[in-house]
Tab-separated table of C-alpha atoms in Angstrom:
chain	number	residue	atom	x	y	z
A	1	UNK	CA	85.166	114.929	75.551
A	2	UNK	CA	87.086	111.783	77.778
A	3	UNK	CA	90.963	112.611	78.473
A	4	UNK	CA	92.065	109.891	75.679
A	5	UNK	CA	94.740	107.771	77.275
A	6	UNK	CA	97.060	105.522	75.001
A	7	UNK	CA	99.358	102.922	76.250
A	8	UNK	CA	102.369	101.805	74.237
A	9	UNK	CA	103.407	98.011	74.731
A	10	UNK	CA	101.650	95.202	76.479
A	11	UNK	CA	104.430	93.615	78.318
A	12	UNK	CA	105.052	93.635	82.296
A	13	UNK	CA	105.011	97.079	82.392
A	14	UNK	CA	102.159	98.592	79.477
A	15	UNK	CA	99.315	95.438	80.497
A	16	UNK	CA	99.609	95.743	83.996
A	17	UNK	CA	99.720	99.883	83.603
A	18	UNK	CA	96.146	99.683	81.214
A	19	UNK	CA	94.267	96.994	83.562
A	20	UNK	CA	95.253	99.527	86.600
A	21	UNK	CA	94.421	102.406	84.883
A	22	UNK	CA	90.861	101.128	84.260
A	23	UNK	CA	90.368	99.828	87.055
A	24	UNK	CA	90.456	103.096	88.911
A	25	UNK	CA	89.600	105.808	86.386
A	26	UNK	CA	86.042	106.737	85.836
A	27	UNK	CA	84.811	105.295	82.302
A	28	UNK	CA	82.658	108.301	81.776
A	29	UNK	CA	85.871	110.629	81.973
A	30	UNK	CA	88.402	108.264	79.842
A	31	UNK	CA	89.411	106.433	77.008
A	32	UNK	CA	91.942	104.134	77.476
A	33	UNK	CA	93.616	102.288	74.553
A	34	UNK	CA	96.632	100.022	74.447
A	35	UNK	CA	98.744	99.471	71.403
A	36	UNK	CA	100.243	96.020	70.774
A	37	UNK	CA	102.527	94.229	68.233
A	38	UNK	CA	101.024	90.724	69.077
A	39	UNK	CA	98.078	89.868	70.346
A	40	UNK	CA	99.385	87.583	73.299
A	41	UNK	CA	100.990	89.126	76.525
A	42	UNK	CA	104.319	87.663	76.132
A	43	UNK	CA	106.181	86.959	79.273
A	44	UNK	CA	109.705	87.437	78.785
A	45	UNK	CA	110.639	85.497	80.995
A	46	UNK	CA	110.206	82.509	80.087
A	47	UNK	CA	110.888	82.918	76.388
A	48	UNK	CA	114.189	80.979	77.172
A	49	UNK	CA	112.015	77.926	78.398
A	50	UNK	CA	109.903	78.384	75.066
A	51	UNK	CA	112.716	78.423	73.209
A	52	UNK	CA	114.654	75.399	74.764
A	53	UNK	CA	111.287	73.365	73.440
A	54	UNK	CA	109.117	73.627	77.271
A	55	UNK	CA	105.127	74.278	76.665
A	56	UNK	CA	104.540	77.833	77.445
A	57	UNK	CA	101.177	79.190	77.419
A	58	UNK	CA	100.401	82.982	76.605
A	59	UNK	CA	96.817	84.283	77.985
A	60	UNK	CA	95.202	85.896	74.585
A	61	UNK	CA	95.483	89.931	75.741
A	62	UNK	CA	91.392	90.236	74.312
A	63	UNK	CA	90.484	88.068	77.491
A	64	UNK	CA	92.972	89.730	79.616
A	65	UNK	CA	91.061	93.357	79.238
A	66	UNK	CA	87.877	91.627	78.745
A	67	UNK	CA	84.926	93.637	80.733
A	68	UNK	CA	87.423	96.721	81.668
A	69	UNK	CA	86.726	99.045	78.917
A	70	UNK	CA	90.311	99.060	77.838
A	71	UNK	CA	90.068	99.123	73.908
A	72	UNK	CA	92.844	96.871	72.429
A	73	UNK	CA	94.636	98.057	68.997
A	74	UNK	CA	96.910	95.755	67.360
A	75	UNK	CA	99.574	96.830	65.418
A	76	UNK	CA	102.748	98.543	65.461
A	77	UNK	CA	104.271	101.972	66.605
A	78	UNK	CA	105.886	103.539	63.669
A	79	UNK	CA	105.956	107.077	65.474
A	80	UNK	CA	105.464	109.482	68.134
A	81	UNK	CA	104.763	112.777	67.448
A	82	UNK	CA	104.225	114.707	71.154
A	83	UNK	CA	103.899	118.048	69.949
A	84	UNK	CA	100.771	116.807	67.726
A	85	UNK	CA	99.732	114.522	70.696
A	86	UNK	CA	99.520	111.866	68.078
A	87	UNK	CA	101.027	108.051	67.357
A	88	UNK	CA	101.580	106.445	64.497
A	89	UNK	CA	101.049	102.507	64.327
A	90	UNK	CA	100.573	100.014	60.911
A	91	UNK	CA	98.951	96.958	61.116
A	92	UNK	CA	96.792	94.498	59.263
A	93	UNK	CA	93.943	97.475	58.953
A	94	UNK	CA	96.940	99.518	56.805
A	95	UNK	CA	98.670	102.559	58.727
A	96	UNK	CA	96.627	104.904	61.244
A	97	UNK	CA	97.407	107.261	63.721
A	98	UNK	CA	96.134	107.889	67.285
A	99	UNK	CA	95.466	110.534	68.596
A	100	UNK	CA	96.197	111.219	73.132
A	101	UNK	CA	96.049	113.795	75.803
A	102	UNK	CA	98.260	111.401	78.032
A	103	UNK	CA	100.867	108.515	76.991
A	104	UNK	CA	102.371	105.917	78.158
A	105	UNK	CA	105.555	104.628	76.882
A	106	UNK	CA	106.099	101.283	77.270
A	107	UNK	CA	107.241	99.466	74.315
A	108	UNK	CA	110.344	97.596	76.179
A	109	UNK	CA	113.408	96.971	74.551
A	110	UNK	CA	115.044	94.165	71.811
A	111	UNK	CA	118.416	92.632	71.300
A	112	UNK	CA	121.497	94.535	71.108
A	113	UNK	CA	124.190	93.512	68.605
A	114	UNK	CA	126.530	96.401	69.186
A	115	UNK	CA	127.425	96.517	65.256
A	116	UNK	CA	128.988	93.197	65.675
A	117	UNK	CA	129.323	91.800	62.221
A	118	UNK	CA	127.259	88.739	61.378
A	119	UNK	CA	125.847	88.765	64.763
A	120	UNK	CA	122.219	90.325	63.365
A	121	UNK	CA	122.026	87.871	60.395
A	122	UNK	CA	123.205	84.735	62.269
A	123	UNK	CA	122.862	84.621	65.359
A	124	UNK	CA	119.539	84.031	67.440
A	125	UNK	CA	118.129	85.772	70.874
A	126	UNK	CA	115.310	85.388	73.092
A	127	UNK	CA	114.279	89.082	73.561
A	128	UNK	CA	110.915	88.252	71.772
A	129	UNK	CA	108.321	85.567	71.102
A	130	UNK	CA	108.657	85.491	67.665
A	131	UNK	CA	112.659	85.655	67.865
A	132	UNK	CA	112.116	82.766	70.615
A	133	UNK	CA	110.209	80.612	68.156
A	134	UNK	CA	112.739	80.817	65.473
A	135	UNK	CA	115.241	79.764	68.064
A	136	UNK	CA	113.178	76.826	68.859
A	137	UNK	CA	113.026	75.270	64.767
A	138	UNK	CA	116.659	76.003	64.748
A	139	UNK	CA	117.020	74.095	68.432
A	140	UNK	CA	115.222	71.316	67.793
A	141	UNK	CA	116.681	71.066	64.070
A	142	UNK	CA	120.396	70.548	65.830
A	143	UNK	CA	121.239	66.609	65.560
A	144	UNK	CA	123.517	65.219	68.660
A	145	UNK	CA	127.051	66.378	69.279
A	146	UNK	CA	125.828	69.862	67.339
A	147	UNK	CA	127.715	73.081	68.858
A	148	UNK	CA	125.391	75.825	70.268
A	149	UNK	CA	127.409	78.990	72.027
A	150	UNK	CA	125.504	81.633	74.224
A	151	UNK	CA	127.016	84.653	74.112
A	152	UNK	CA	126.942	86.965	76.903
A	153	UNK	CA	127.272	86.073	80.944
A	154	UNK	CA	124.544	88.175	81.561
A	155	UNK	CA	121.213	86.661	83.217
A	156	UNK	CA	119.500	86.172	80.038
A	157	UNK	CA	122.617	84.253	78.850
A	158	UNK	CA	122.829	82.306	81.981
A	159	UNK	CA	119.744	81.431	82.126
A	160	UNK	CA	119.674	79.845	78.262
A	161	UNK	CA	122.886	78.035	78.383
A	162	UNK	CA	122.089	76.442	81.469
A	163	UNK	CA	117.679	75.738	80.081
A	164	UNK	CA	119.552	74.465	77.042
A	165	UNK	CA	122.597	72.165	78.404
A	166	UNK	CA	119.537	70.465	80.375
A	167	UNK	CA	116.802	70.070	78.084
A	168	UNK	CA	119.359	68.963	75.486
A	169	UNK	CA	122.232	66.819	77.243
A	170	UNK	CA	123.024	65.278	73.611
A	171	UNK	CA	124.366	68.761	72.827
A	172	UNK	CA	128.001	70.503	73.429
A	173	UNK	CA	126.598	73.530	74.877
A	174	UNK	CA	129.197	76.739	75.603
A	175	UNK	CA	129.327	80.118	77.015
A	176	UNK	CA	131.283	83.406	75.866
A	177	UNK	CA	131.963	85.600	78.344
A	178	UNK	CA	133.520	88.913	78.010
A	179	UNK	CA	134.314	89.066	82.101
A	180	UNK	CA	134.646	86.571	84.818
A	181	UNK	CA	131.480	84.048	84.965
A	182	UNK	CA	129.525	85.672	87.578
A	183	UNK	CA	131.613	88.031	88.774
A	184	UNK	CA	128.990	90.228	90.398
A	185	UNK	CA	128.046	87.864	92.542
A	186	UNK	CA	128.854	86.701	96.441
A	187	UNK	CA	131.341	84.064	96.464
A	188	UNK	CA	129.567	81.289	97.788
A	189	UNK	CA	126.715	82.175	94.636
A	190	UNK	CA	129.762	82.375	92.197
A	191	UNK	CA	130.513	78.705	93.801
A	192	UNK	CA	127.098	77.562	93.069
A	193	UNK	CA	126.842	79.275	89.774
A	194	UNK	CA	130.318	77.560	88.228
A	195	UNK	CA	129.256	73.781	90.132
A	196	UNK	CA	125.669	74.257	88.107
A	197	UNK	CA	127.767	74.658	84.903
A	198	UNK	CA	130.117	71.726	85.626
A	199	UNK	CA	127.350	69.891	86.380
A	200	UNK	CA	125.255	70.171	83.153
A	201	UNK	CA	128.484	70.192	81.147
A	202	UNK	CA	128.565	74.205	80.159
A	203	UNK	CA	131.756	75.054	78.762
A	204	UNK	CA	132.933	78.484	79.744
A	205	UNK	CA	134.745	80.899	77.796
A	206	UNK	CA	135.911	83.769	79.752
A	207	UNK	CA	137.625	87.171	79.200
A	208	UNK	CA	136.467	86.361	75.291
A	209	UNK	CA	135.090	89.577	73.653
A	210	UNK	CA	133.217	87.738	70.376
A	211	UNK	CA	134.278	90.225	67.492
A	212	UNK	CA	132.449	88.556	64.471
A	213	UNK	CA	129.665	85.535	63.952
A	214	UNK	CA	129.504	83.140	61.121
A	215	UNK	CA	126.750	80.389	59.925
A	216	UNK	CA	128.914	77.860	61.734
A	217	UNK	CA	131.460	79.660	64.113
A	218	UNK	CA	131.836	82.763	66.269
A	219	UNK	CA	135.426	84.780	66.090
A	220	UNK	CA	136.947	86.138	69.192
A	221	UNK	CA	138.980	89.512	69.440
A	222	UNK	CA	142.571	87.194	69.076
A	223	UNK	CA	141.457	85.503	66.323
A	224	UNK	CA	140.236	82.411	68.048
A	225	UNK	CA	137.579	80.212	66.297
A	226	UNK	CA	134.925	78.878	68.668
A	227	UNK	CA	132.373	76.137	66.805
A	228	UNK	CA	128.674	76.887	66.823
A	229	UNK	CA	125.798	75.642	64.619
A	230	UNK	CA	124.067	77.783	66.685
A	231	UNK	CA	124.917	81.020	68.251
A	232	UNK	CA	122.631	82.763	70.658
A	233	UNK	CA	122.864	86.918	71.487
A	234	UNK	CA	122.605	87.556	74.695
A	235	UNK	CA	125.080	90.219	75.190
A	236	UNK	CA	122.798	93.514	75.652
A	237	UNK	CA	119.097	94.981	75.295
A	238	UNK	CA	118.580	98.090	73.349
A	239	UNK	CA	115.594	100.304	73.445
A	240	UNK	CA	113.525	101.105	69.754
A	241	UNK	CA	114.853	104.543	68.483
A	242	UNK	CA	111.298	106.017	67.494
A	243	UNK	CA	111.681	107.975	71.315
A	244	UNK	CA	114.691	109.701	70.041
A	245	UNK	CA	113.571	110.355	66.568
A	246	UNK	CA	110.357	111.843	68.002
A	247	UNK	CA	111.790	114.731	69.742
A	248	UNK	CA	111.553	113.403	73.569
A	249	UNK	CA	114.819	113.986	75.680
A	250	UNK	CA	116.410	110.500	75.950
A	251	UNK	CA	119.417	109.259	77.431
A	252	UNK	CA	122.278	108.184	75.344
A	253	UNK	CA	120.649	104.536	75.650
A	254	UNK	CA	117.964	106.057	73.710
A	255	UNK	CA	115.831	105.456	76.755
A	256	UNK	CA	113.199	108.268	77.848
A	257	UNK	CA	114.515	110.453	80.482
A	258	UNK	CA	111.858	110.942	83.399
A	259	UNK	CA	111.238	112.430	86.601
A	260	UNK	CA	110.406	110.577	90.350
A	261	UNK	CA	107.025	109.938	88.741
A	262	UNK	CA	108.216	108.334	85.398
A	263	UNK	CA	107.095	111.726	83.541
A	264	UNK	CA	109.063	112.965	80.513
A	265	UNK	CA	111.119	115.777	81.627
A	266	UNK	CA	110.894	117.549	78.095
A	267	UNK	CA	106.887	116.335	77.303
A	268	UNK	CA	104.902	116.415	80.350
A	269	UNK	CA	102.199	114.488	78.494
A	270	UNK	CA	103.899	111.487	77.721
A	271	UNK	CA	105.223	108.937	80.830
A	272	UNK	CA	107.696	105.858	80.478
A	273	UNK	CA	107.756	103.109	82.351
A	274	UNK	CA	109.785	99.612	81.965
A	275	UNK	CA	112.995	99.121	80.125
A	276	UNK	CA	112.446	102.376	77.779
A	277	UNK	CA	112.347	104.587	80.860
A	278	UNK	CA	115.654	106.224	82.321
A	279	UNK	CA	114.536	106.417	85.508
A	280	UNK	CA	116.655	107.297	88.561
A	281	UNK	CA	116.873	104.431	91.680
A	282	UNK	CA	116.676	105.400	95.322
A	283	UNK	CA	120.287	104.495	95.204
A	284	UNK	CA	121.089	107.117	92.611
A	285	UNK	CA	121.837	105.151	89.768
A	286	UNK	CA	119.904	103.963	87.259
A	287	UNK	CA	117.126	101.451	87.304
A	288	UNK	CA	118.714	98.481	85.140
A	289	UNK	CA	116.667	96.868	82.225
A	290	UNK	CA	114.346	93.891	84.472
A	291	UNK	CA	110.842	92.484	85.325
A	292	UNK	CA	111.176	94.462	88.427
A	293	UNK	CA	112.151	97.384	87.155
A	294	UNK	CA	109.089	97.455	84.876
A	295	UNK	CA	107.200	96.778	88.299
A	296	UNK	CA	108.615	99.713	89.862
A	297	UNK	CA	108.014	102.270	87.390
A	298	UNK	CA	104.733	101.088	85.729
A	299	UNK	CA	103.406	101.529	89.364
A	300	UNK	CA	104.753	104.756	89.990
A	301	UNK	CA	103.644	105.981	86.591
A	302	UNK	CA	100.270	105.019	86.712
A	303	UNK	CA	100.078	105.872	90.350
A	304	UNK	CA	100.809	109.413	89.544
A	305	UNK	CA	98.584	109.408	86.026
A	306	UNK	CA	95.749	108.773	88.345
A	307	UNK	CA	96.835	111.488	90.606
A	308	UNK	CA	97.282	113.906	87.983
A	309	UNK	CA	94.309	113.649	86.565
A	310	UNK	CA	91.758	113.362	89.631
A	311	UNK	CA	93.561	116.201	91.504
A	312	UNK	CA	95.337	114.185	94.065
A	313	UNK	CA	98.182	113.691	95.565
A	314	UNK	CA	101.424	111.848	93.628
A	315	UNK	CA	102.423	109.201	95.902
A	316	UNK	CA	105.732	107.938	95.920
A	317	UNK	CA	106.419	104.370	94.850
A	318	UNK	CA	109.973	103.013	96.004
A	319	UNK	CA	112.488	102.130	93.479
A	320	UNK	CA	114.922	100.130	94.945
A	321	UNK	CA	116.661	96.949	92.962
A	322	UNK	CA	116.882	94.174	95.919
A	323	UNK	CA	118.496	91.530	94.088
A	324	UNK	CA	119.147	89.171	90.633
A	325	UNK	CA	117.053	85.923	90.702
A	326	UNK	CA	118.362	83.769	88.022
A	327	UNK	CA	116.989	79.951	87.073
A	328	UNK	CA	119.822	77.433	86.087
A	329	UNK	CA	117.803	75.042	84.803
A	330	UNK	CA	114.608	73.142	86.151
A	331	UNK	CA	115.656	72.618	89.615
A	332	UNK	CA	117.996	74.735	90.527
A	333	UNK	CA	118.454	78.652	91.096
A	334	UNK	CA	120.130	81.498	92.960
A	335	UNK	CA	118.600	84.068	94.667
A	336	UNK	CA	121.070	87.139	95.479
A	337	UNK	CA	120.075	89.962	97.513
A	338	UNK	CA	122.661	93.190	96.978
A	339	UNK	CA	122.443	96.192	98.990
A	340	UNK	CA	122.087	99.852	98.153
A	341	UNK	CA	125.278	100.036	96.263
A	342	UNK	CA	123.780	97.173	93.771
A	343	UNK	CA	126.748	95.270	95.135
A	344	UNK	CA	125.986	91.563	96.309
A	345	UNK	CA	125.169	91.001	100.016
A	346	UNK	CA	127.034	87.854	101.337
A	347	UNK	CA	123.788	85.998	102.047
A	348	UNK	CA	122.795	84.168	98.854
A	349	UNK	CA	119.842	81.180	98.311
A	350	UNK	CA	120.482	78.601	95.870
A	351	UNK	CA	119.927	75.002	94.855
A	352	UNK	CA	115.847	73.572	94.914
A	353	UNK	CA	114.447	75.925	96.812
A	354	UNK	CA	115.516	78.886	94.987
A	355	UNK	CA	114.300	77.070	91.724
A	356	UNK	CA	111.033	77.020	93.878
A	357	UNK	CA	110.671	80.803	94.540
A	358	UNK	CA	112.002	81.520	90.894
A	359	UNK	CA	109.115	79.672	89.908
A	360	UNK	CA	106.167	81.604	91.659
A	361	UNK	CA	107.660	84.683	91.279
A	362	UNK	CA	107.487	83.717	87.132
A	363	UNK	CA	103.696	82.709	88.531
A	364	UNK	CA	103.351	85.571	90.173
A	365	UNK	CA	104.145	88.201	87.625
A	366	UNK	CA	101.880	86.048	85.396
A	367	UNK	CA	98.896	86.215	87.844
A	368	UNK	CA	99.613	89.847	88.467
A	369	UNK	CA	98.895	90.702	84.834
A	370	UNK	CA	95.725	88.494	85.070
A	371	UNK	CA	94.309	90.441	87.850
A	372	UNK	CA	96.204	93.513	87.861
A	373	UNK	CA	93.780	95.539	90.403
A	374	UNK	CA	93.772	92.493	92.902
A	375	UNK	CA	92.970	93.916	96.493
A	376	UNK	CA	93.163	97.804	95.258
A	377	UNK	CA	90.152	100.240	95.831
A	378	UNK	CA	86.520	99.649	93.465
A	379	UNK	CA	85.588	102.966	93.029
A	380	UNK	CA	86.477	104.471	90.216
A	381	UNK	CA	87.427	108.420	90.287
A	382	UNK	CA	86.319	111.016	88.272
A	383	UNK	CA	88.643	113.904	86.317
A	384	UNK	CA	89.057	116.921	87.726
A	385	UNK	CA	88.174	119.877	85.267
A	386	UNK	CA	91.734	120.814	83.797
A	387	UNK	CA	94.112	117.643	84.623
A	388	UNK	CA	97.298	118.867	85.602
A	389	UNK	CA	100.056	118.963	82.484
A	390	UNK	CA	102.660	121.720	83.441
A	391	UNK	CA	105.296	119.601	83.844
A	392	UNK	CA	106.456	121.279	87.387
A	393	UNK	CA	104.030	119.932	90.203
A	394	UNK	CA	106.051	117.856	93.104
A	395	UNK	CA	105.918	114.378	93.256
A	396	UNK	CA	105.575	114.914	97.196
């Protein structure tokens, strides 16, 4: 019988995990199966250009597996059950269930609204294409001199307020932040950051903790009334609870606690990878919610899957966070390396050529997904007898 292997989520962690996997496990030995929501790879980062009204183009995720033997299920994960080995998913073929001998988590994570009233039934995000979408009618609805406020001073919110201010010039475009604008930043990239909002006319509300949201304002802890016809959420990501309801040890993010080698610490079946993994830096700390984080661990978990189950040797992938790349705009950028403390270096790259990089490394994670065995090994390796699942071998 082939050791059934079942992938969770098709993002920037779950594709590039099931292409790789293929790619180097022997078809005669596996069975490799990725569960999907939609069937388009989505790239999240861009879903704030998609939403300002830009042409973004999503590569169909039949043609992306096409010719690797990885089977493609569409629907959606309703349940994990890893003492039964088995997940539960509904889609337009009714409910089924699935059965594995390994799994990969990797089903990402949404918008948070931390309980903040109104804030789920008005306000829109950009977590997810179809969210994105709605965003988009609701953009392109707004007639000049409309009101749209981005909540949060995050990257995701820094990067919409500053997409939308530019694509739509005709609109009075603001920003609530709970902090200081960019406060994690060098100086000189703070600089940059506030002259790219005066210069495409961002308002900035800072130290403003948003407390409520209404069809045509947002309420501030105070009291204070800020307009908005539209309000976008960008304060927070939050992981889907069906990890925590299904008896794996999470985090109190809800996130799946793991090992060096992304492996569940209570289920030593089941690996995470991407935003629903708590996985541990090379700092100490952990990995934050990113693109590069789902790099990071979707390598190291499939690197050691392999490992596992042809009787090698884990290898260790590095997880280090070198930096926040954030677009502000069409043109411009800034490119901030921080150090091992996650605290920003004083060297910073900004302006054009920033926008430049931003843009093939958006290319780049694109192609990657494309082609994700580009340049590794072609021979495909066989099982060993009894795949290792104790839960206690090294990483080393």
């Amino acid at each position: 019988m082939k050791h059934r292997i079942v992938v969770l989520g098709a993002g920037y962690a779950g594709a590039f995990a099931a292409g790789n996997l293929a790619r180097r496990l022997s078809p005669a030995d596996t069975e490799i199966t990725v569960v999907n929501a939609v069937p388009v790879f989505v790239e999240r980062m861009r879903l704030h250009q998609l939403a300002s009204g830009r042409d973004v183009a999503f590569r169909e995720l039949a043609d992306l597996f096409a010719g690797t033997g990885v089977r493609l299920r569409l629907a959606r994960v309703t349940g994990v059950d890893p003492e039964r080995r088995t997940v539960a998913v509904t889609g337009e073929d009714g409910d089924g269930e699935l059965a594995y001998d390994t799994l990969l988590y990797a089903l990402g994570s949404s918008v948070a609204h931390h309980g903040v009233p109104g804030a789920a039934e008005y306000a829109f995000d950009v977590t997810g294409r179809s969210s994105a979408l709605r965003l988009r009618e609701r953009l392109a609805g707004l007639e000049q001199g409309g009101s749209v406020l981005v909540v949060g001073e995050g990257l995701t919110g820094i990067e919409t307020a500053t997409e939308f201010a530019e694509s739509r010039p005709d609109l009075s475009v603001a920003l609530a932040a709970v902090g200081e604008l960019g406060a994690w930043l060098s100086p000189r990239a703070r600089r940059h950051l506030r002259q790219a909002f005066d210069r495409l006319g961002i308002t900035v509300h800072e130290h403003t903790r948003i407390e409520a949201v209404e069809p045509t304002r947002a309420i501030a802890a105070g009291g204070t009334s800020l307009p908005a016809d539209l309000t976008v959420w960008s304060a927070g990501f939050a992981v889907h609870p069906i990890a925590a309801a299904s008896g794996l040890e999470v985090a109190e993010t809800g996130q799946i606690v793991v090992d060096r080698t992304m492996r569940s610490v209570s289920h030593p079946d089941v690996y995470a990878a991407g935003d629903c993994a708590y996985a541990i830096g090379d700092n100490g700390r952990p990995l934050p919610m990113s693109c590069a984080s789902a790099g990071f661990t979707n390598m190291q978990a499939t690197a050691a899957i392999i490992a596992r189950l042809t009787g090698g040797k884990v290898p260790t992938i590095g997880l280090k966070y070198h930096g926040n790349h954030i677009s502000l705009g069409r043109r411009d950028a800034i490119f901030q390396m921080v150090d091992e403390d996650v605290r920003s270096k004083s060297w910073y790259l900004g302006g054009p050529t920033a926008a430049s990089l931003k843009s093939g490394v958006l290319k780049g994670a694109g192609w990657g997904i494309a082609y994700p065995t580009f340049g590794m090994p072609k021979r495909r390796r066989r099982l060993v007898a009894a795949p290792d699942r104790s839960g206690v071998r090294s990483a080393a």
